[in-house]
Amino acid sequence: MAKRSSRAAQSRASEGSVEPLFGPGWHPLGVERDGPREQSYLRKVRPQSENQRALMAALERYSLTLAVGPTGKTYLAITAAVEALEAGKVGRIVLTRPAIEAGESLGFLPGDLQEKLAPYLRPLYDALNERIGGKRVRQLISEGAIEIAPVAYMRGRTLNNAFIVIDEAQNCTYGQIKMLLTRLGWHSTMVLTGDPDQSDLLDGLSGFSEIAHRLEAVPEIAVIRLTDRDIVRHPLVAGMLTVL
């Protein structure tokens, strides 16, 4: 009996030492940026190329903008969204992207619905965190001033007085993008960002390229095409994208 009890205790201890991937109250931004080192992240972002300058100008002028190309799109779009919110031009920011895995399946994820979707939406949290800091992001999310949701949750909505960023649009089908475009409401700005060369859908399923081509003929819509020259990441990234 003593040996059996000892083994049971060891088993329970072993199980207790395994921490879940997402615990109660888990947040994509975590708490690593909180504390005395938290700083103000609000700063003026300057475009690094002519196309980036054209994109930022389009976000100021047009109600609907499509940013097509390999890099810089999401960060500039979220920068414009944050600046519009802080200036009182819009009442909220709505960020959405498809919950598509990049070439491999994550399988079953533990936790509630928000915790299951958090890994897919993490890039949006990262961009917000760089712009305004983790504390401010969590505050705005809790107040409802920032909403981050997958594409599947957008049907049936009309987004008024909002700055809407649809990220990774190359992973949306034609029907999904058409649905998202019709979410645009009064006094709102919408931007779709995506790179047709980095789609994780099967060939022929992505509708981003076709929709961008069709909307270029509409004068009230801006379609900004970024190229390899607009890459401002690590120099190796620019070099790789030109040959891969």
Tab-separated table of C-alpha atoms in Angstrom:
chain	number	residue	atom	x	y	z
A	1	MET	CA	0.000	0.000	0.000
A	2	ALA	CA	2.852	2.363	0.872
A	3	LYS	CA	4.488	1.823	-2.527
A	4	ARG	CA	1.189	2.257	-4.322
A	5	SER	CA	0.451	5.539	-2.452
A	6	SER	CA	3.957	6.801	-3.197
A	7	ARG	CA	3.532	6.140	-6.928
A	8	ALA	CA	0.153	7.899	-6.943
A	9	ALA	CA	1.650	10.924	-5.226
A	10	GLN	CA	4.515	11.021	-7.740
A	11	SER	CA	2.033	10.809	-10.623
A	12	ARG	CA	-0.028	13.676	-9.241
A	13	ALA	CA	3.111	15.756	-8.736
A	14	SER	CA	4.207	15.036	-12.299
A	15	GLU	CA	0.822	16.043	-13.681
A	16	GLY	CA	0.810	19.195	-11.613
A	17	SER	CA	4.179	20.253	-12.992
A	18	VAL	CA	2.852	20.388	-16.564
A	19	GLU	CA	1.589	23.900	-17.263
A	20	PRO	CA	-1.141	24.424	-19.882
A	21	LEU	CA	-0.313	26.352	-23.019
A	22	PHE	CA	-2.862	29.036	-22.146
A	23	GLY	CA	-3.751	29.439	-18.480
A	24	PRO	CA	-6.714	31.304	-16.977
A	25	GLY	CA	-6.585	34.999	-17.753
A	26	TRP	CA	-3.949	34.496	-20.451
A	27	HIS	CA	-3.514	37.480	-22.786
A	28	PRO	CA	-1.582	37.529	-26.087
A	29	LEU	CA	0.470	40.483	-24.918
A	30	GLY	CA	1.340	38.856	-21.608
A	31	VAL	CA	2.764	40.982	-18.830
A	32	GLU	CA	6.387	41.075	-19.868
A	33	ARG	CA	6.164	44.690	-21.012
A	34	ASP	CA	4.450	45.988	-17.886
A	35	GLY	CA	6.255	47.661	-15.043
A	36	PRO	CA	8.586	50.618	-14.666
A	37	ARG	CA	10.103	50.072	-18.107
A	38	GLU	CA	6.744	50.608	-19.830
A	39	GLN	CA	7.067	53.716	-21.952
A	40	SER	CA	4.981	55.844	-24.253
A	41	TYR	CA	4.998	54.273	-27.697
A	42	LEU	CA	3.133	57.078	-29.434
A	43	ARG	CA	5.525	58.521	-31.968
A	44	LYS	CA	5.369	59.796	-35.487
A	45	VAL	CA	5.956	57.070	-38.050
A	46	ARG	CA	7.644	58.272	-41.204
A	47	PRO	CA	7.309	56.475	-44.551
A	48	GLN	CA	10.534	54.929	-45.794
A	49	SER	CA	9.743	54.873	-49.522
A	50	GLU	CA	7.578	56.558	-52.137
A	51	ASN	CA	5.032	53.745	-52.122
A	52	GLN	CA	4.791	53.831	-48.337
A	53	ARG	CA	4.265	57.589	-48.557
A	54	ALA	CA	1.525	57.003	-51.134
A	55	LEU	CA	-0.101	54.423	-48.846
A	56	MET	CA	-0.162	56.763	-45.849
A	57	ALA	CA	-1.587	59.553	-48.002
A	58	ALA	CA	-4.271	57.208	-49.343
A	59	LEU	CA	-5.279	56.188	-45.808
A	60	GLU	CA	-5.838	59.873	-45.039
A	61	ARG	CA	-7.834	60.598	-48.196
A	62	TYR	CA	-9.835	57.498	-49.149
A	63	SER	CA	-12.510	55.567	-47.293
A	64	LEU	CA	-11.285	52.307	-48.846
A	65	THR	CA	-7.665	51.420	-49.562
A	66	LEU	CA	-6.048	48.171	-50.710
A	67	ALA	CA	-2.361	47.712	-49.895
A	68	VAL	CA	-0.878	44.985	-52.081
A	69	GLY	CA	2.695	43.821	-51.666
A	70	PRO	CA	5.316	42.027	-49.619
A	71	THR	CA	5.897	44.196	-46.540
A	72	GLY	CA	5.075	47.196	-44.370
A	73	LYS	CA	1.340	47.079	-44.957
A	74	THR	CA	0.008	45.976	-41.583
A	75	TYR	CA	2.207	48.244	-39.492
A	76	LEU	CA	1.375	51.346	-41.532
A	77	ALA	CA	-2.333	50.512	-41.519
A	78	ILE	CA	-2.400	50.030	-37.737
A	79	THR	CA	-0.349	53.213	-37.318
A	80	ALA	CA	-2.994	55.146	-39.265
A	81	ALA	CA	-5.744	53.483	-37.241
A	82	VAL	CA	-4.159	54.400	-33.908
A	83	GLU	CA	-3.559	57.986	-35.003
A	84	ALA	CA	-7.175	58.308	-36.167
A	85	LEU	CA	-8.456	56.956	-32.851
A	86	GLU	CA	-6.208	59.195	-30.769
A	87	ALA	CA	-7.230	62.230	-32.838
A	88	GLY	CA	-10.925	61.470	-32.349
A	89	LYS	CA	-11.551	60.912	-36.052
A	90	VAL	CA	-13.083	57.481	-35.341
A	91	GLY	CA	-14.693	55.956	-32.285
A	92	ARG	CA	-13.040	52.538	-32.486
A	93	ILE	CA	-10.575	50.326	-34.295
A	94	VAL	CA	-11.651	46.979	-35.740
A	95	LEU	CA	-8.865	44.589	-36.727
A	96	THR	CA	-9.600	41.311	-38.446
A	97	ARG	CA	-7.710	38.559	-40.229
A	98	PRO	CA	-8.526	35.010	-41.364
A	99	ALA	CA	-7.678	32.222	-38.912
A	100	ILE	CA	-5.543	30.330	-41.427
A	101	GLU	CA	-2.479	28.293	-40.472
A	102	ALA	CA	0.735	28.910	-42.402
A	103	GLY	CA	1.353	25.543	-44.004
A	104	GLU	CA	0.832	23.333	-40.945
A	105	SER	CA	-2.026	22.405	-38.668
A	106	LEU	CA	-1.987	23.486	-35.036
A	107	GLY	CA	-4.570	20.847	-34.198
A	108	PHE	CA	-6.798	21.186	-31.155
A	109	LEU	CA	-6.076	24.256	-29.009
A	110	PRO	CA	-7.118	24.354	-25.324
A	111	GLY	CA	-9.054	27.129	-23.648
A	112	ASP	CA	-12.146	29.150	-24.470
A	113	LEU	CA	-12.891	30.671	-27.875
A	114	GLN	CA	-10.782	33.779	-27.279
A	115	GLU	CA	-7.796	31.688	-26.214
A	116	LYS	CA	-8.160	29.401	-29.248
A	117	LEU	CA	-8.136	32.347	-31.656
A	118	ALA	CA	-5.386	34.332	-29.922
A	119	PRO	CA	-2.428	32.649	-31.723
A	120	TYR	CA	-3.907	33.538	-35.115
A	121	LEU	CA	-4.460	37.170	-34.101
A	122	ARG	CA	-1.126	37.629	-32.325
A	123	PRO	CA	0.500	39.603	-35.212
A	124	LEU	CA	-2.136	42.305	-34.761
A	125	TYR	CA	-1.450	42.455	-31.032
A	126	ASP	CA	2.266	42.736	-31.771
A	127	ALA	CA	1.785	45.697	-34.113
A	128	LEU	CA	-0.458	47.468	-31.596
A	129	ASN	CA	2.003	46.761	-28.812
A	130	GLU	CA	4.815	48.408	-30.766
A	131	ARG	CA	2.691	51.471	-31.406
A	132	ILE	CA	1.093	52.199	-28.030
A	133	GLY	CA	2.423	49.667	-25.516
A	134	GLY	CA	0.846	46.641	-23.857
A	135	LYS	CA	-0.925	48.473	-21.007
A	136	ARG	CA	-2.640	50.904	-23.360
A	137	VAL	CA	-3.663	48.098	-25.724
A	138	ARG	CA	-5.298	46.100	-22.917
A	139	GLN	CA	-7.052	49.203	-21.655
A	140	LEU	CA	-8.495	50.069	-25.071
A	141	ILE	CA	-9.564	46.474	-25.676
A	142	SER	CA	-11.335	46.321	-22.299
A	143	GLU	CA	-13.091	49.601	-23.112
A	144	GLY	CA	-14.180	48.326	-26.529
A	145	ALA	CA	-12.202	50.993	-28.399
A	146	ILE	CA	-10.143	48.240	-30.066
A	147	GLU	CA	-11.729	45.043	-31.306
A	148	ILE	CA	-9.717	42.165	-32.756
A	149	ALA	CA	-11.729	39.391	-34.373
A	150	PRO	CA	-11.382	36.703	-37.069
A	151	VAL	CA	-13.013	37.160	-40.445
A	152	ALA	CA	-15.678	34.577	-39.591
A	153	TYR	CA	-17.213	36.986	-37.058
A	154	MET	CA	-17.728	39.862	-39.491
A	155	ARG	CA	-20.773	38.695	-41.427
A	156	GLY	CA	-23.960	40.670	-40.798
A	157	ARG	CA	-22.252	43.682	-39.260
A	158	THR	CA	-22.160	47.326	-40.352
A	159	LEU	CA	-19.148	49.166	-38.983
A	160	ASN	CA	-19.850	52.873	-38.537
A	161	ASN	CA	-17.398	55.449	-37.148
A	162	ALA	CA	-14.577	52.916	-37.216
A	163	PHE	CA	-11.145	52.336	-38.701
A	164	ILE	CA	-11.181	48.786	-40.081
A	165	VAL	CA	-8.005	46.899	-40.931
A	166	ILE	CA	-8.408	43.588	-42.780
A	167	ASP	CA	-5.026	41.900	-42.551
A	168	GLU	CA	-3.713	38.936	-44.572
A	169	ALA	CA	-6.452	39.438	-47.164
A	170	GLN	CA	-4.624	37.066	-49.533
A	171	ASN	CA	-5.927	34.252	-47.320
A	172	CYS	CA	-9.546	35.246	-47.979
A	173	THR	CA	-11.678	33.879	-50.783
A	174	TYR	CA	-13.420	36.150	-53.259
A	175	GLY	CA	-16.697	35.720	-51.370
A	176	GLN	CA	-15.123	36.529	-48.029
A	177	ILE	CA	-13.531	39.738	-49.297
A	178	LYS	CA	-16.788	40.783	-50.940
A	179	MET	CA	-18.549	40.225	-47.608
A	180	LEU	CA	-15.892	42.240	-45.756
A	181	LEU	CA	-16.064	45.153	-48.174
A	182	THR	CA	-19.793	45.490	-47.570
A	183	ARG	CA	-19.187	45.896	-43.816
A	184	LEU	CA	-17.998	49.471	-44.451
A	185	GLY	CA	-20.327	51.934	-42.745
A	186	TRP	CA	-20.716	55.699	-42.412
A	187	HIS	CA	-17.744	57.813	-41.283
A	188	SER	CA	-15.449	54.781	-41.487
A	189	THR	CA	-12.143	53.956	-43.138
A	190	MET	CA	-11.253	50.480	-44.335
A	191	VAL	CA	-7.922	49.115	-45.487
A	192	LEU	CA	-7.184	45.633	-46.843
A	193	THR	CA	-3.599	44.438	-46.678
A	194	GLY	CA	-2.162	41.358	-48.316
A	195	ASP	CA	0.502	39.818	-50.500
A	196	PRO	CA	-0.849	37.535	-53.258
A	197	ASP	CA	2.506	35.697	-53.374
A	198	GLN	CA	2.141	34.568	-49.740
A	199	SER	CA	-1.295	32.973	-49.773
A	200	ASP	CA	-1.802	29.862	-47.633
A	201	LEU	CA	-4.932	28.843	-49.576
A	202	LEU	CA	-4.982	26.307	-52.363
A	203	ASP	CA	-4.242	27.659	-55.825
A	204	GLY	CA	-7.150	29.582	-57.263
A	205	LEU	CA	-9.017	30.094	-53.971
A	206	SER	CA	-7.649	33.497	-52.987
A	207	GLY	CA	-9.738	36.366	-54.291
A	208	PHE	CA	-7.467	39.245	-53.270
A	209	SER	CA	-5.637	39.733	-56.562
A	210	GLU	CA	-8.796	39.721	-58.663
A	211	ILE	CA	-10.637	42.113	-56.364
A	212	ALA	CA	-7.654	44.489	-56.253
A	213	HIS	CA	-7.517	44.436	-60.063
A	214	ARG	CA	-11.238	45.173	-60.371
A	215	LEU	CA	-11.289	47.949	-57.775
A	216	GLU	CA	-8.412	49.811	-59.430
A	217	ALA	CA	-10.976	51.095	-61.922
A	218	VAL	CA	-13.016	52.789	-59.170
A	219	PRO	CA	-11.748	56.361	-58.676
A	220	GLU	CA	-12.958	56.593	-55.057
A	221	ILE	CA	-10.819	53.592	-54.041
A	222	ALA	CA	-7.031	53.558	-53.688
A	223	VAL	CA	-5.008	50.490	-54.655
A	224	ILE	CA	-1.390	50.896	-53.573
A	225	ARG	CA	1.077	48.303	-54.826
A	226	LEU	CA	4.226	47.848	-52.757
A	227	THR	CA	7.335	46.193	-54.208
A	228	ASP	CA	10.600	44.670	-53.007
A	229	ARG	CA	12.075	48.182	-52.880
A	230	ASP	CA	9.667	49.057	-50.076
A	231	ILE	CA	10.988	46.370	-47.728
A	232	VAL	CA	12.366	47.972	-44.580
A	233	ARG	CA	12.993	44.822	-42.553
A	234	HIS	CA	16.345	43.103	-42.051
A	235	PRO	CA	18.435	43.434	-45.248
A	236	LEU	CA	18.455	39.661	-45.631
A	237	VAL	CA	14.647	39.663	-45.915
A	238	ALA	CA	14.795	41.969	-48.913
A	239	GLY	CA	17.478	39.813	-50.476
A	240	MET	CA	15.563	36.594	-49.948
A	241	LEU	CA	12.277	37.867	-51.319
A	242	THR	CA	13.920	38.851	-54.577
A	243	VAL	CA	15.106	35.299	-55.256
A	244	LEU	CA	12.539	33.046	-53.578
